[in-house]
Amino acid sequence: MLCTLTFLSAAAPAAKRPSMAEVLAASSPADWRPLDLDNTLYVEVPAGRVIIEMTPRFAPLHVANIKTLARARYFDALSIIRVQDNYVVQWGDPENRHPLPAGIGEVEPEFDAPAPAQMPFTRLPDGDVYAPEVGFSDGFPAARSATLHRAWLAHCYGMVGVGRDLNVRSGSGAELYVVIGHAPRHLDRNVALVGRVVKGMELLSGLPRGGAEMGFYTKTEAALPIKSIRVAADVPAAERSNLEVIRTDSAAFAALIESRRNRPEDFFQVAAGHIDLCNVPIAVREQRR
């Protein structure tokens, strides 16, 4: 067989892609959105404030319950009860010291949600082990199935879920956990995810690990108290944290994804050309005045 080789002249070097920092510096105000104060929680712990943005699109019943609990001061003076290495931080009231407010009870599991065609979804170009498609919806890492017409949130670092027992209707929102380790994607569609931590992860991920099985604190270990949990809209304006999040349906976010798929920094000698859903950072910054 005759094989013919064709030699092409060297092309001009491609323009260097911008880094993530450069993408964010070049973004416009329209590429950012303020937090939805009515669906944002301020978790006050002794070292500072943890800020959680919730998503009623995916878990409306649980989000409504959590806001009712916060407004009833249910979480105040409870404690973090579990810190499992490379897994989760969890808080709740296992000894039933605080009565649940009226109307709080078991709800439907909300492990996934309908995915209509008009649902905002920025799809990642790379494949995924756990879902047919993955990407971002309203600022949250998500997955979806066109066959099932369903979408669901993904257990990435910083995501917030609702603790439950074997009964899938047992999670009311009174017990919450935050992912602090490698993304436990096997939990997707098995637990209701309600949002993600947008600021203050270091206040949770750096906590001492619990000594008992699954990272629960023993009676002799000092559990971290939850001073209070408030809905941001209920906090006086002067006491709010004015944050904004990059819009995941923006051109700037698409450029951010590419800056992480193929890192342009001089340190990287081999371009990955791919990125995992949970390795895409969703930028947050102080809101500009």
PDB file of N, CA, C and O in Angstrom, residues 48-76:
ATOM      1  N   GLY A  48     -17.325  32.782  62.525  1.00  0.00           N
ATOM      2  CA  GLY A  48     -17.784  33.684  61.484  1.00  0.00           C
ATOM      3  C   GLY A  48     -19.073  33.218  60.837  1.00  0.00           C
ATOM      4  O   GLY A  48     -19.864  32.487  61.433  1.00  0.00           O
ATOM      5  N   ARG A  49     -19.280  33.633  59.595  1.00  0.00           N
ATOM      6  CA  ARG A  49     -20.544  33.409  58.887  1.00  0.00           C
ATOM      7  C   ARG A  49     -20.339  32.475  57.690  1.00  0.00           C
ATOM      8  O   ARG A  49     -19.458  32.712  56.857  1.00  0.00           O
ATOM      9  N   VAL A  50     -21.174  31.464  57.624  1.00  0.00           N
ATOM     10  CA  VAL A  50     -21.247  30.585  56.458  1.00  0.00           C
ATOM     11  C   VAL A  50     -22.503  30.982  55.677  1.00  0.00           C
ATOM     12  O   VAL A  50     -23.585  31.095  56.253  1.00  0.00           O
ATOM     13  N   ILE A  51     -22.351  31.210  54.378  1.00  0.00           N
ATOM     14  CA  ILE A  51     -23.476  31.674  53.567  1.00  0.00           C
ATOM     15  C   ILE A  51     -23.880  30.581  52.591  1.00  0.00           C
ATOM     16  O   ILE A  51     -23.049  30.052  51.845  1.00  0.00           O
ATOM     17  N   ILE A  52     -25.160  30.240  52.623  1.00  0.00           N
ATOM     18  CA  ILE A  52     -25.716  29.176  51.783  1.00  0.00           C
ATOM     19  C   ILE A  52     -26.776  29.772  50.871  1.00  0.00           C
ATOM     20  O   ILE A  52     -27.695  30.450  51.349  1.00  0.00           O
ATOM     21  N   GLU A  53     -26.637  29.544  49.575  1.00  0.00           N
ATOM     22  CA  GLU A  53     -27.708  29.904  48.644  1.00  0.00           C
ATOM     23  C   GLU A  53     -28.516  28.649  48.330  1.00  0.00           C
ATOM     24  O   GLU A  53     -27.953  27.610  47.964  1.00  0.00           O
ATOM     25  N   MET A  54     -29.827  28.733  48.477  1.00  0.00           N
ATOM     26  CA  MET A  54     -30.710  27.597  48.236  1.00  0.00           C
ATOM     27  C   MET A  54     -31.396  27.725  46.883  1.00  0.00           C
ATOM     28  O   MET A  54     -31.464  28.812  46.303  1.00  0.00           O
ATOM     29  N   THR A  55     -31.926  26.618  46.386  1.00  0.00           N
ATOM     30  CA  THR A  55     -32.552  26.604  45.074  1.00  0.00           C
ATOM     31  C   THR A  55     -33.937  25.973  45.128  1.00  0.00           C
ATOM     32  O   THR A  55     -34.080  24.742  45.098  1.00  0.00           O
ATOM     33  N   PRO A  56     -34.970  26.784  45.206  1.00  0.00           N
ATOM     34  CA  PRO A  56     -36.327  26.235  45.210  1.00  0.00           C
ATOM     35  C   PRO A  56     -36.719  25.585  43.897  1.00  0.00           C
ATOM     36  O   PRO A  56     -37.690  24.830  43.859  1.00  0.00           O
ATOM     37  N   ARG A  57     -35.995  25.859  42.815  1.00  0.00           N
ATOM     38  CA  ARG A  57     -36.318  25.195  41.550  1.00  0.00           C
ATOM     39  C   ARG A  57     -36.220  23.667  41.697  1.00  0.00           C
ATOM     40  O   ARG A  57     -37.014  22.922  41.150  1.00  0.00           O
ATOM     41  N   PHE A  58     -35.207  23.204  42.418  1.00  0.00           N
ATOM     42  CA  PHE A  58     -34.975  21.773  42.549  1.00  0.00           C
ATOM     43  C   PHE A  58     -35.617  21.160  43.789  1.00  0.00           C
ATOM     44  O   PHE A  58     -35.892  19.959  43.794  1.00  0.00           O
ATOM     45  N   ALA A  59     -35.799  21.931  44.834  1.00  0.00           N
ATOM     46  CA  ALA A  59     -36.315  21.373  46.089  1.00  0.00           C
ATOM     47  C   ALA A  59     -37.232  22.367  46.789  1.00  0.00           C
ATOM     48  O   ALA A  59     -36.948  22.820  47.898  1.00  0.00           O
ATOM     49  N   PRO A  60     -38.357  22.726  46.177  1.00  0.00           N
ATOM     50  CA  PRO A  60     -39.209  23.773  46.761  1.00  0.00           C
ATOM     51  C   PRO A  60     -39.777  23.421  48.134  1.00  0.00           C
ATOM     52  O   PRO A  60     -39.879  24.303  48.996  1.00  0.00           O
ATOM     53  N   LEU A  61     -40.146  22.175  48.354  1.00  0.00           N
ATOM     54  CA  LEU A  61     -40.733  21.801  49.645  1.00  0.00           C
ATOM     55  C   LEU A  61     -39.692  21.856  50.759  1.00  0.00           C
ATOM     56  O   LEU A  61     -39.971  22.356  51.853  1.00  0.00           O
ATOM     57  N   HIS A  62     -38.512  21.346  50.483  1.00  0.00           N
ATOM     58  CA  HIS A  62     -37.464  21.370  51.498  1.00  0.00           C
ATOM     59  C   HIS A  62     -36.988  22.788  51.783  1.00  0.00           C
ATOM     60  O   HIS A  62     -36.759  23.154  52.943  1.00  0.00           O
ATOM     61  N   VAL A  63     -36.830  23.584  50.738  1.00  0.00           N
ATOM     62  CA  VAL A  63     -36.406  24.970  50.940  1.00  0.00           C
ATOM     63  C   VAL A  63     -37.435  25.722  51.777  1.00  0.00           C
ATOM     64  O   VAL A  63     -37.080  26.476  52.692  1.00  0.00           O
ATOM     65  N   ALA A  64     -38.714  25.514  51.498  1.00  0.00           N
ATOM     66  CA  ALA A  64     -39.766  26.167  52.291  1.00  0.00           C
ATOM     67  C   ALA A  64     -39.684  25.732  53.748  1.00  0.00           C
ATOM     68  O   ALA A  64     -39.814  26.561  54.665  1.00  0.00           O
ATOM     69  N   ASN A  65     -39.466  24.437  53.988  1.00  0.00           N
ATOM     70  CA  ASN A  65     -39.330  23.949  55.362  1.00  0.00           C
ATOM     71  C   ASN A  65     -38.136  24.581  56.064  1.00  0.00           C
ATOM     72  O   ASN A  65     -38.226  25.000  57.226  1.00  0.00           O
ATOM     73  N   ILE A  66     -37.004  24.647  55.371  1.00  0.00           N
ATOM     74  CA  ILE A  66     -35.786  25.191  55.990  1.00  0.00           C
ATOM     75  C   ILE A  66     -35.980  26.657  56.356  1.00  0.00           C
ATOM     76  O   ILE A  66     -35.568  27.109  57.429  1.00  0.00           O
ATOM     77  N   LYS A  67     -36.638  27.410  55.497  1.00  0.00           N
ATOM     78  CA  LYS A  67     -36.892  28.819  55.818  1.00  0.00           C
ATOM     79  C   LYS A  67     -37.851  28.944  57.005  1.00  0.00           C
ATOM     80  O   LYS A  67     -37.676  29.817  57.866  1.00  0.00           O
ATOM     81  N   THR A  68     -38.841  28.070  57.077  1.00  0.00           N
ATOM     82  CA  THR A  68     -39.750  28.073  58.234  1.00  0.00           C
ATOM     83  C   THR A  68     -38.988  27.751  59.510  1.00  0.00           C
ATOM     84  O   THR A  68     -39.177  28.406  60.555  1.00  0.00           O
ATOM     85  N   LEU A  69     -38.100  26.764  59.450  1.00  0.00           N
ATOM     86  CA  LEU A  69     -37.290  26.396  60.609  1.00  0.00           C
ATOM     87  C   LEU A  69     -36.382  27.546  61.041  1.00  0.00           C
ATOM     88  O   LEU A  69     -36.261  27.850  62.232  1.00  0.00           O
ATOM     89  N   ALA A  70     -35.748  28.192  60.072  1.00  0.00           N
ATOM     90  CA  ALA A  70     -34.857  29.307  60.403  1.00  0.00           C
ATOM     91  C   ALA A  70     -35.632  30.454  61.035  1.00  0.00           C
ATOM     92  O   ALA A  70     -35.171  31.070  62.008  1.00  0.00           O
ATOM     93  N   ARG A  71     -36.807  30.751  60.484  1.00  0.00           N
ATOM     94  CA  ARG A  71     -37.595  31.865  61.012  1.00  0.00           C
ATOM     95  C   ARG A  71     -38.201  31.556  62.368  1.00  0.00           C
ATOM     96  O   ARG A  71     -38.514  32.471  63.133  1.00  0.00           O
ATOM     97  N   ALA A  72     -38.334  30.279  62.686  1.00  0.00           N
ATOM     98  CA  ALA A  72     -38.810  29.887  64.011  1.00  0.00           C
ATOM     99  C   ALA A  72     -37.657  29.766  65.010  1.00  0.00           C
ATOM    100  O   ALA A  72     -37.884  29.389  66.161  1.00  0.00           O
ATOM    101  N   ARG A  73     -36.438  30.085  64.584  1.00  0.00           N
ATOM    102  CA  ARG A  73     -35.226  29.991  65.394  1.00  0.00           C
ATOM    103  C   ARG A  73     -34.946  28.549  65.846  1.00  0.00           C
ATOM    104  O   ARG A  73     -34.326  28.319  66.895  1.00  0.00           O
ATOM    105  N   TYR A  74     -35.383  27.595  65.052  1.00  0.00           N
ATOM    106  CA  TYR A  74     -35.216  26.185  65.407  1.00  0.00           C
ATOM    107  C   TYR A  74     -33.744  25.806  65.514  1.00  0.00           C
ATOM    108  O   TYR A  74     -33.345  25.050  66.414  1.00  0.00           O
ATOM    109  N   PHE A  75     -32.920  26.304  64.597  1.00  0.00           N
ATOM    110  CA  PHE A  75     -31.519  25.886  64.550  1.00  0.00           C
ATOM    111  C   PHE A  75     -30.645  26.552  65.608  1.00  0.00           C
ATOM    112  O   PHE A  75     -29.537  26.092  65.871  1.00  0.00           O
ATOM    113  N   ASP A  76     -31.117  27.652  66.190  1.00  0.00           N
ATOM    114  CA  ASP A  76     -30.305  28.413  67.131  1.00  0.00           C
ATOM    115  C   ASP A  76     -29.908  27.558  68.328  1.00  0.00           C
ATOM    116  O   ASP A  76     -30.759  26.899  68.953  1.00  0.00           O
TER     117      ASP A  76
END
